[in-house]
Coordinates of C-alpha atoms and ligand atoms in Angstrom, one line a residue:
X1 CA 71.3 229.5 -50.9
X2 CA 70.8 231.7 -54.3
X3 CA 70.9 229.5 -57.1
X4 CA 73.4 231.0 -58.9
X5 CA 75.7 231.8 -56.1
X6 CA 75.0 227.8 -55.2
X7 CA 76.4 226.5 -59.2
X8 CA 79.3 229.0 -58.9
X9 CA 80.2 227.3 -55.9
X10 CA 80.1 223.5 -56.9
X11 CA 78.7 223.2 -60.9
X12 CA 75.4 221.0 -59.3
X13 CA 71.8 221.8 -60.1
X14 CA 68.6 220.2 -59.9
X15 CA 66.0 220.0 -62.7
X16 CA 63.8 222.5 -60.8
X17 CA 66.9 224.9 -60.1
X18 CA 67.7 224.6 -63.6
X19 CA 63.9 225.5 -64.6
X20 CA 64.2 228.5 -62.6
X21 CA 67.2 229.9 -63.9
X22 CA 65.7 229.1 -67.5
X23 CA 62.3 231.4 -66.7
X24 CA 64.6 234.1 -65.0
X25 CA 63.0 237.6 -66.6
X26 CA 66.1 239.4 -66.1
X27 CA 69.0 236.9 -66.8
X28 CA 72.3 239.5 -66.6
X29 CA 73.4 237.8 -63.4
X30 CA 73.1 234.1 -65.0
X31 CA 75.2 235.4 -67.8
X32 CA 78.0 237.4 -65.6
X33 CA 78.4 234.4 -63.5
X34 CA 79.0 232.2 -66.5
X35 CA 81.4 234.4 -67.8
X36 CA 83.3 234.5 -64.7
X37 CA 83.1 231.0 -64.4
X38 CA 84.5 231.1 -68.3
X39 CA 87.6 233.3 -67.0
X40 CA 88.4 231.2 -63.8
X41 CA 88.8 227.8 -65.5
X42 CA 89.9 228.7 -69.2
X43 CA 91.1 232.2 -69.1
X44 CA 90.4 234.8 -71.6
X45 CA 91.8 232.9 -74.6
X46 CA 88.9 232.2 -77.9
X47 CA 89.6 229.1 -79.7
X48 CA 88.7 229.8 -83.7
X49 CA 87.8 226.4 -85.8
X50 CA 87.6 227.1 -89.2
X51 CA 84.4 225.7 -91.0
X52 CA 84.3 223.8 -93.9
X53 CA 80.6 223.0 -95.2
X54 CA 81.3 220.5 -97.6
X55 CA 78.1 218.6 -99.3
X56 CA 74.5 220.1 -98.9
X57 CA 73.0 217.0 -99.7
X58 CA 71.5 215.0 -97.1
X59 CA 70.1 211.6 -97.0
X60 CA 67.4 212.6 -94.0
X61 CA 64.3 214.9 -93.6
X62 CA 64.7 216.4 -90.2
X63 CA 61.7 218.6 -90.4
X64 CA 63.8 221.8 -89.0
X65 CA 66.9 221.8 -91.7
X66 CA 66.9 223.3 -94.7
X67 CA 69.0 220.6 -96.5
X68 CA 66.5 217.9 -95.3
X69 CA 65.9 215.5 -98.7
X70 CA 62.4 217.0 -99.2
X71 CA 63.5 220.4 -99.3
X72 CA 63.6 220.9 -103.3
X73 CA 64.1 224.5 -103.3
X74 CA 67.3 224.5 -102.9
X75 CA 70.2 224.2 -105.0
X76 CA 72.8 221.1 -104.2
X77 CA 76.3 220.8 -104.3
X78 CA 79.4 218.7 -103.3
X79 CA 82.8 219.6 -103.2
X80 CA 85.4 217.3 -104.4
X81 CA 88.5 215.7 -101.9
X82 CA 91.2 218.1 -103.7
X83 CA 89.0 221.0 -103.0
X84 CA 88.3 220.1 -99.5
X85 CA 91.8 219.7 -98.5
X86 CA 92.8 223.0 -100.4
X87 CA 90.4 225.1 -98.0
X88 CA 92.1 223.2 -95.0
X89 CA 95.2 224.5 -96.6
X90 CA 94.0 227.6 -96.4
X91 CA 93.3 228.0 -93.2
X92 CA 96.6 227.2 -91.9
X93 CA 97.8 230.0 -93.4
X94 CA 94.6 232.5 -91.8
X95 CA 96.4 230.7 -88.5
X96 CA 93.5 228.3 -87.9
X97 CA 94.7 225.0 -85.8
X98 CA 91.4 223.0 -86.3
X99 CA 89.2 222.6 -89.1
X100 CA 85.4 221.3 -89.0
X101 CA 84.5 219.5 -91.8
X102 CA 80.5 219.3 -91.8
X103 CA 77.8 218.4 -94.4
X104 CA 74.6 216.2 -94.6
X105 CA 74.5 213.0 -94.1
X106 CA 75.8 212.5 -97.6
X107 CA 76.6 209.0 -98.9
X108 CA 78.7 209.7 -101.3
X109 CA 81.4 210.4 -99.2
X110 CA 82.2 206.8 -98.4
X111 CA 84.6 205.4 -96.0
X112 CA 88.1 205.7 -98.2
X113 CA 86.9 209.0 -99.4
X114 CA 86.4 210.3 -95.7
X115 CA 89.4 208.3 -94.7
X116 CA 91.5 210.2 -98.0
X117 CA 90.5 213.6 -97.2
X118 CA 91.1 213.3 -93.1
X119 CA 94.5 212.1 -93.5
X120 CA 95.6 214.8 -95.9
X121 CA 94.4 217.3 -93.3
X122 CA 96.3 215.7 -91.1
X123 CA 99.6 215.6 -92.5
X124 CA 99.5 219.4 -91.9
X125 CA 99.5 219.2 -88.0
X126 CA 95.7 220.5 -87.8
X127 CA 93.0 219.3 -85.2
X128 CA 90.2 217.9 -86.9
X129 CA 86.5 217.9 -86.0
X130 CA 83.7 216.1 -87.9
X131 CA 80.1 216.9 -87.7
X132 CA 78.7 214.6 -90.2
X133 CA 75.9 212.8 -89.0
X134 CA 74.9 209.1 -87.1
X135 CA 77.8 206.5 -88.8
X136 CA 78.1 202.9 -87.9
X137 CA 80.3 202.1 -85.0
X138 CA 83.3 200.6 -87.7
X139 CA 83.0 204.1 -89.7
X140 CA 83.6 205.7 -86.5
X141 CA 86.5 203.6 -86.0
X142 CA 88.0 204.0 -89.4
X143 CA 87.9 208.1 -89.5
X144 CA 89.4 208.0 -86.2
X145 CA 92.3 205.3 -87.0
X146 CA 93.2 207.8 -90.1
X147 CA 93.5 210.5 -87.5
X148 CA 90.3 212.6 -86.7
X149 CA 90.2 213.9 -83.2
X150 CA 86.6 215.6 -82.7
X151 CA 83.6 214.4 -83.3
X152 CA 80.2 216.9 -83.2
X153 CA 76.5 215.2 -82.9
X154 CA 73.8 217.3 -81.1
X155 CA 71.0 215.4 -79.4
X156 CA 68.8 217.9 -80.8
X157 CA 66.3 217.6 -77.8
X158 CA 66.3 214.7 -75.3
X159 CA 62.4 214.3 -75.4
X160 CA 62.1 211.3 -76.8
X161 CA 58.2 212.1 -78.2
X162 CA 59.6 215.3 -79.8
X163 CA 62.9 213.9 -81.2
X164 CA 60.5 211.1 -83.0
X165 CA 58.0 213.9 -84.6
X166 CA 60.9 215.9 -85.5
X167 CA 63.2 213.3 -87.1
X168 CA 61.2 210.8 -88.6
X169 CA 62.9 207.8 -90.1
X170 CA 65.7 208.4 -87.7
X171 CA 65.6 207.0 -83.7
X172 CA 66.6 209.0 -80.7
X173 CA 68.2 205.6 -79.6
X174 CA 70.7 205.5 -82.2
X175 CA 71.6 208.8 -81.8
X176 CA 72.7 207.5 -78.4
X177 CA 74.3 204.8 -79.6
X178 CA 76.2 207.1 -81.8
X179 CA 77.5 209.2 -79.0
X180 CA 78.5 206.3 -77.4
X181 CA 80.6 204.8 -79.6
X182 CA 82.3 208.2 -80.0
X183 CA 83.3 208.4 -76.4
X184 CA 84.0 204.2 -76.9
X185 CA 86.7 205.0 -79.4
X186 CA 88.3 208.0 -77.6
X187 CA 86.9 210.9 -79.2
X188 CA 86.4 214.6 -78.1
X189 CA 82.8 214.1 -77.8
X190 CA 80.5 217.2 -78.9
X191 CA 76.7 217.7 -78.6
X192 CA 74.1 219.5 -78.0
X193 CA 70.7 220.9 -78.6
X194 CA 68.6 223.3 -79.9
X195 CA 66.7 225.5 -77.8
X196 CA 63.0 227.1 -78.7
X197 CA 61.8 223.8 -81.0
X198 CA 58.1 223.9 -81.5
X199 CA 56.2 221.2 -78.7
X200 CA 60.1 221.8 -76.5
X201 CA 59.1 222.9 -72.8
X202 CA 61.5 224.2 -70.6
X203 CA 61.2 221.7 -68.4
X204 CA 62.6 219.5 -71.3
X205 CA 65.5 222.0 -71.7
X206 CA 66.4 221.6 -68.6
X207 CA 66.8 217.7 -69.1
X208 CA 68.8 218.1 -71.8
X209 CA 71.6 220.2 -69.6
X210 CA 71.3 217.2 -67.2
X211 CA 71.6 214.8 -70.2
X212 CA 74.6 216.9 -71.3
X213 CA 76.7 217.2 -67.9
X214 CA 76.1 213.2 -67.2
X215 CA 77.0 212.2 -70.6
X216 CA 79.4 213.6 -70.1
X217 CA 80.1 215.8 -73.1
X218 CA 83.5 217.2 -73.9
X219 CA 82.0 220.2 -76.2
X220 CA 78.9 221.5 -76.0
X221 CA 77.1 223.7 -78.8
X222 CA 73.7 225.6 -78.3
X223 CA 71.8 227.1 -81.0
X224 CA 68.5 228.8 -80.9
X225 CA 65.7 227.1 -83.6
X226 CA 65.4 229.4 -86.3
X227 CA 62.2 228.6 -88.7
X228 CA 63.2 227.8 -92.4
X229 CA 60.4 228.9 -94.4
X230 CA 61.5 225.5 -97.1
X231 CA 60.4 223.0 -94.2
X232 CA 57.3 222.1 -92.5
X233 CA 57.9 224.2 -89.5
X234 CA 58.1 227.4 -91.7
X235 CA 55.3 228.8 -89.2
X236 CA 57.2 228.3 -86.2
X237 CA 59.0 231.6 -86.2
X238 CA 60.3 233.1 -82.6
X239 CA 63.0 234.4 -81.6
X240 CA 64.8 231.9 -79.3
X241 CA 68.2 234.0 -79.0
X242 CA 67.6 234.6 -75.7
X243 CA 66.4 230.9 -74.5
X244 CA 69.4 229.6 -76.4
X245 CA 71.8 232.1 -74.5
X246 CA 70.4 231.1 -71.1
X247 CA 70.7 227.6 -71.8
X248 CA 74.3 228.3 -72.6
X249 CA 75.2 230.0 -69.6
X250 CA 73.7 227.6 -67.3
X251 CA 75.4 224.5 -69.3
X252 CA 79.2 226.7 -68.7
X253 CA 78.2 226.9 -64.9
X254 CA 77.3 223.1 -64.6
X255 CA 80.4 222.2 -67.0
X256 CA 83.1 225.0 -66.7
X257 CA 86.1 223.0 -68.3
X258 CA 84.1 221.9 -71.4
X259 CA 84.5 224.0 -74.8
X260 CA 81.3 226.1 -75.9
X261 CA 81.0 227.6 -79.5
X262 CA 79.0 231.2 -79.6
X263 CA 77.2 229.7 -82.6
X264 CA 76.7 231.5 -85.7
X265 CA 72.7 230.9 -85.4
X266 CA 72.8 232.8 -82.7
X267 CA 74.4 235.8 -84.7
X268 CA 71.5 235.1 -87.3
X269 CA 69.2 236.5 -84.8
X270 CA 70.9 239.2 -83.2
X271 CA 73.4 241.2 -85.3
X272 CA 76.1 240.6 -81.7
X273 CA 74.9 236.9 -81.4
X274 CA 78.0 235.9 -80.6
X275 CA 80.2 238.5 -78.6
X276 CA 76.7 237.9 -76.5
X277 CA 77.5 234.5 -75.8
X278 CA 81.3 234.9 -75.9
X279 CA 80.2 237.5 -72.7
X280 CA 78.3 234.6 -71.3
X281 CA 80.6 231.5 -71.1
X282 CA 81.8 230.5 -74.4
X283 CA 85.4 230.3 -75.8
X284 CA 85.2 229.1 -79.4
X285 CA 84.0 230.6 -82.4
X286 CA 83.5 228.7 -85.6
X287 CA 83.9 231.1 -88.7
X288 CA 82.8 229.5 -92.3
X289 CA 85.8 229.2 -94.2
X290 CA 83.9 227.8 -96.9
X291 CA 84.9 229.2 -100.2
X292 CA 82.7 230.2 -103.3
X293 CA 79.0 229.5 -104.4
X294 CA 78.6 226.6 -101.6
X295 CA 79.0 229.2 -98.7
X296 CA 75.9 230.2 -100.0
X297 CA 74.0 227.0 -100.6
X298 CA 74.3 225.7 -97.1
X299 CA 71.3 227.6 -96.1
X300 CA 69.8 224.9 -92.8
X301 CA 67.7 228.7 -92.0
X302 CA 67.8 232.2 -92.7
X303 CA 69.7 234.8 -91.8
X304 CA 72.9 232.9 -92.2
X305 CA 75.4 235.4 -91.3
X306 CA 79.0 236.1 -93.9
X307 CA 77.4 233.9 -96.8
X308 CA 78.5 237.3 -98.9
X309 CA 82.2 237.6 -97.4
X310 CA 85.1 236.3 -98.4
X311 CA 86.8 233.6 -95.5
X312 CA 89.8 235.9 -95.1
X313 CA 87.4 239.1 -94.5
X314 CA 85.6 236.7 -92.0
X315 CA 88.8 235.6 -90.2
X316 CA 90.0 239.9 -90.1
X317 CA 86.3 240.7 -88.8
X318 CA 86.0 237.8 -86.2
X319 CA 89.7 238.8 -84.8
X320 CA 88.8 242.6 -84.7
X321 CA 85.1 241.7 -82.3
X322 CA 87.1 239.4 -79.9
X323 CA 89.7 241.9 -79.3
X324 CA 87.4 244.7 -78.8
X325 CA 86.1 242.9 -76.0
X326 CA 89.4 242.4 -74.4
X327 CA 89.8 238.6 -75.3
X328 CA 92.8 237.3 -77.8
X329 CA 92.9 234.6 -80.1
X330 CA 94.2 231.0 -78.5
X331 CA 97.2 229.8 -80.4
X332 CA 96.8 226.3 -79.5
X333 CA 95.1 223.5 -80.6
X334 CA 92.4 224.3 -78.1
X335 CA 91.5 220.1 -76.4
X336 CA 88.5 220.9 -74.4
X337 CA 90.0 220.8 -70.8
X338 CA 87.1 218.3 -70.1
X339 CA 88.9 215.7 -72.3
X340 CA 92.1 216.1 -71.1
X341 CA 90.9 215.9 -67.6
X342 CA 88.4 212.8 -68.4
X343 CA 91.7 210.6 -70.2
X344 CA 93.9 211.5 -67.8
X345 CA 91.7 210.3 -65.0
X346 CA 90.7 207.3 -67.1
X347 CA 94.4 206.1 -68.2
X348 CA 95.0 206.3 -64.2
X349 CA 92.2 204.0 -63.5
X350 CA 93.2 201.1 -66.4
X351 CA 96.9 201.6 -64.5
X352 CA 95.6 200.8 -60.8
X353 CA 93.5 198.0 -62.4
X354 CA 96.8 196.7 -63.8
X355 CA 98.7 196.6 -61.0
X356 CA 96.1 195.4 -58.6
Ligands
LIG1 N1 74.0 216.3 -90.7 C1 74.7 216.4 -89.5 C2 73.8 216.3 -88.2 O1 72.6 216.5 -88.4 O2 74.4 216.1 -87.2 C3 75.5 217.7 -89.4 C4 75.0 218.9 -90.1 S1 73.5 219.6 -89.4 C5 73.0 220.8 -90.6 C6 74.1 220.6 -88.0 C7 73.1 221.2 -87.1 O3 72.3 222.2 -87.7 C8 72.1 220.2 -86.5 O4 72.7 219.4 -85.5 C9 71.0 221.1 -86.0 O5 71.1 221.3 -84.6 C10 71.3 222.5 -86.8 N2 70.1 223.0 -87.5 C11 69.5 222.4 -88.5 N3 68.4 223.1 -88.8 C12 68.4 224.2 -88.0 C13 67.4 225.3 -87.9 N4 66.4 225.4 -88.6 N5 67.7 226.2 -86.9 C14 68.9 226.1 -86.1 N6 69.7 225.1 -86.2 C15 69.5 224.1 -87.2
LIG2 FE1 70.5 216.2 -92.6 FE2 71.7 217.0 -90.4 FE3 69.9 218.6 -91.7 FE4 69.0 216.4 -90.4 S1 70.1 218.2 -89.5 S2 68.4 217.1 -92.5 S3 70.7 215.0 -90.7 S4 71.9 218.0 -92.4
LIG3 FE1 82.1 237.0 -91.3 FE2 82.3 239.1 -89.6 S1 82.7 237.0 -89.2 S2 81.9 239.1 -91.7

């Protein structure tokens, strides 16, 4: 059977299927079959999640990020709890129904502070995601008893030797342990990869879909590598939009309740990054609704796209491209149907145990 026509029809691959549709010269069928696998199981509906970047100050030197600690050409900032809450604020009122709060790993925001600012976000009836880097298992527990819902940590890469060169001072096994603890505590569980990493084969690509689907993962975000010319893989530079969008499609065909961002790296490298991969099997965009000097600061490469524009202009312009491709804006909360699907199936299971 044709590969593709084989994942339409039951969302299974093997590593070498998977390697073939990564090297496919001509990938339009890959992406049209992902995007009708997009429509069948969530419908033409585009979750937004407004983006708050709120430290660029990071404790790590992950050798592809421009906020890495050695990176001393750029300028740092933080914003305070007050101000962070106020762009949540905000963002109601631009109709967002989740907010992202993302930074380094920054430890100056310390348990009460995080605990503080996710439990005045909540009193406003928003979802909330965080995307703030490898925690212990009791600060898990503590941002998620004051009320946070989502949790984003990308694998990076699943090959162990790479993940080690590229992250030193940080292991691949904690990383795991992190995710696990997420799913442990009842998160929405996010992660992902980025595709085109100096030393990454295909072949290990194609492990990290496998890694993603048996994980499983809730959310899943792809972004091509872009090379910062502040790190030491300044001389790495390709352009991986089009590995990243393959990897993308394939990952909605093995995984077609999950939610998938069309990532704003993507748009960094192609100026329709993301109606591309909005046409290819994802249903959330996450516009920066970061406000002032900072949306410029949080530079992780170049090429950052809207770090000039104001976040209502963003939120207008972002409307405007999904509707011009015949998709609307979701007006709910947007729970990845992978999650709902994946506690539902799970309460059932403690209630048989109970009774039996
Ligand atoms: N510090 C947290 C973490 O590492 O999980 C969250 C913020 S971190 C900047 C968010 C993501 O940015 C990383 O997971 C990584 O995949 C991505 N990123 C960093 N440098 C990048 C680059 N040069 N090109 C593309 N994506 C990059
Ligand atoms: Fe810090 Fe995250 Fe960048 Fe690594 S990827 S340097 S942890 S902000
Ligand atoms: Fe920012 Fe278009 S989304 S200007």
């Amino acid at each position: 059977m044709d590969i593709i026509q084989k994942v339409i029809n039951t969302h299974n691959l093997t590593q070498a299927e998977i390697i073939e549709l990564l090297n496919l010269k001509e990938p339009s069928a890959l992406y049209a079959a992902a995007d009708e696998t997009r429509k069948k199981y969530l419908g033409g509906g585009v979750h937004l999640r407004g983006l708050i970047e709120f430290s660029n100050i990071c404790k790590n030197n992950c050798l592809y990020c421009g906020l890495r600690c050695g990176n001393n050409k750029i300028k740092r900032y933080r914003m305070d709890e007050e101000t962070i809450i106020s762009t949540a604020r905000k963002a109601k009122t631009y109709g967002y129904k989740t907010i992202v709060l993302q930074s380094g790993e920054d430890p100056f925001y310390d348990t009460d502070k995080l605990c503080r600012i996710i439990k005045g976000i909540k009193q406003m009836d928003l979802a909330l995601t965080l995307s703030i880097g490898e925690k212990s298992y009791e600060e898990y527990r503590a941002y998620r008893q004051a009320g946070a819902d989502r949790y984003l940590l990308r694998i990076e890469t699943t090959d162990k030797a790479l993940y080690k060169r590229l992250d030193p001072d940080m292991s691949f096994e904690n990383r795991l342990r992190c995710l696990q603890d997420l799913k442990t505590l009842g998160y929405e569980v996010g992660s992902g990869i980025m595709a085109g990493l100096p030393g990454q084969s295909v072949e290990s690509i194609a492990q990290d879909i496998l890694f993603l689907k048996n994980l499983p993962v809730d959310m899943a975000g792809i972004g091509p590598f872009i090379a910062n010319p502040d790190t030491p893989l300044a001389d790495y530079k390709q352009n991986n939009f089009e590995i990243a969008l393959k990897t993308m499609a394939i990952i909605r065909l093995l995984m077609p309740l999950i939610n998938i961002p069309a990532t704003t790296a993507m748009e960094a490298l192609d100026k329709d990054g993301r109606i591309k991969a909005l046409k290819s099997g994802a249903n959330v965009v996450m516009p920066n609704i970061t406000e002032g000097e900072a949306r410029k600061l949080y530079i992780l490469y170049p090429g950052k796209i809207c770090t000039g524009e104001a976040p209502a202009v963003c939120r207008a312009c972002i409307e405007g491209k999904i509707k011009a491709v015949g998709r609307s804006i979701a007006q709910d909360k947007g729970v990845s149907r992978a999650y709902i699907r994946r506690t539902e199936a799970q309460t059932a299971a403690e209630r048989s145990e109970t009774k039996s």
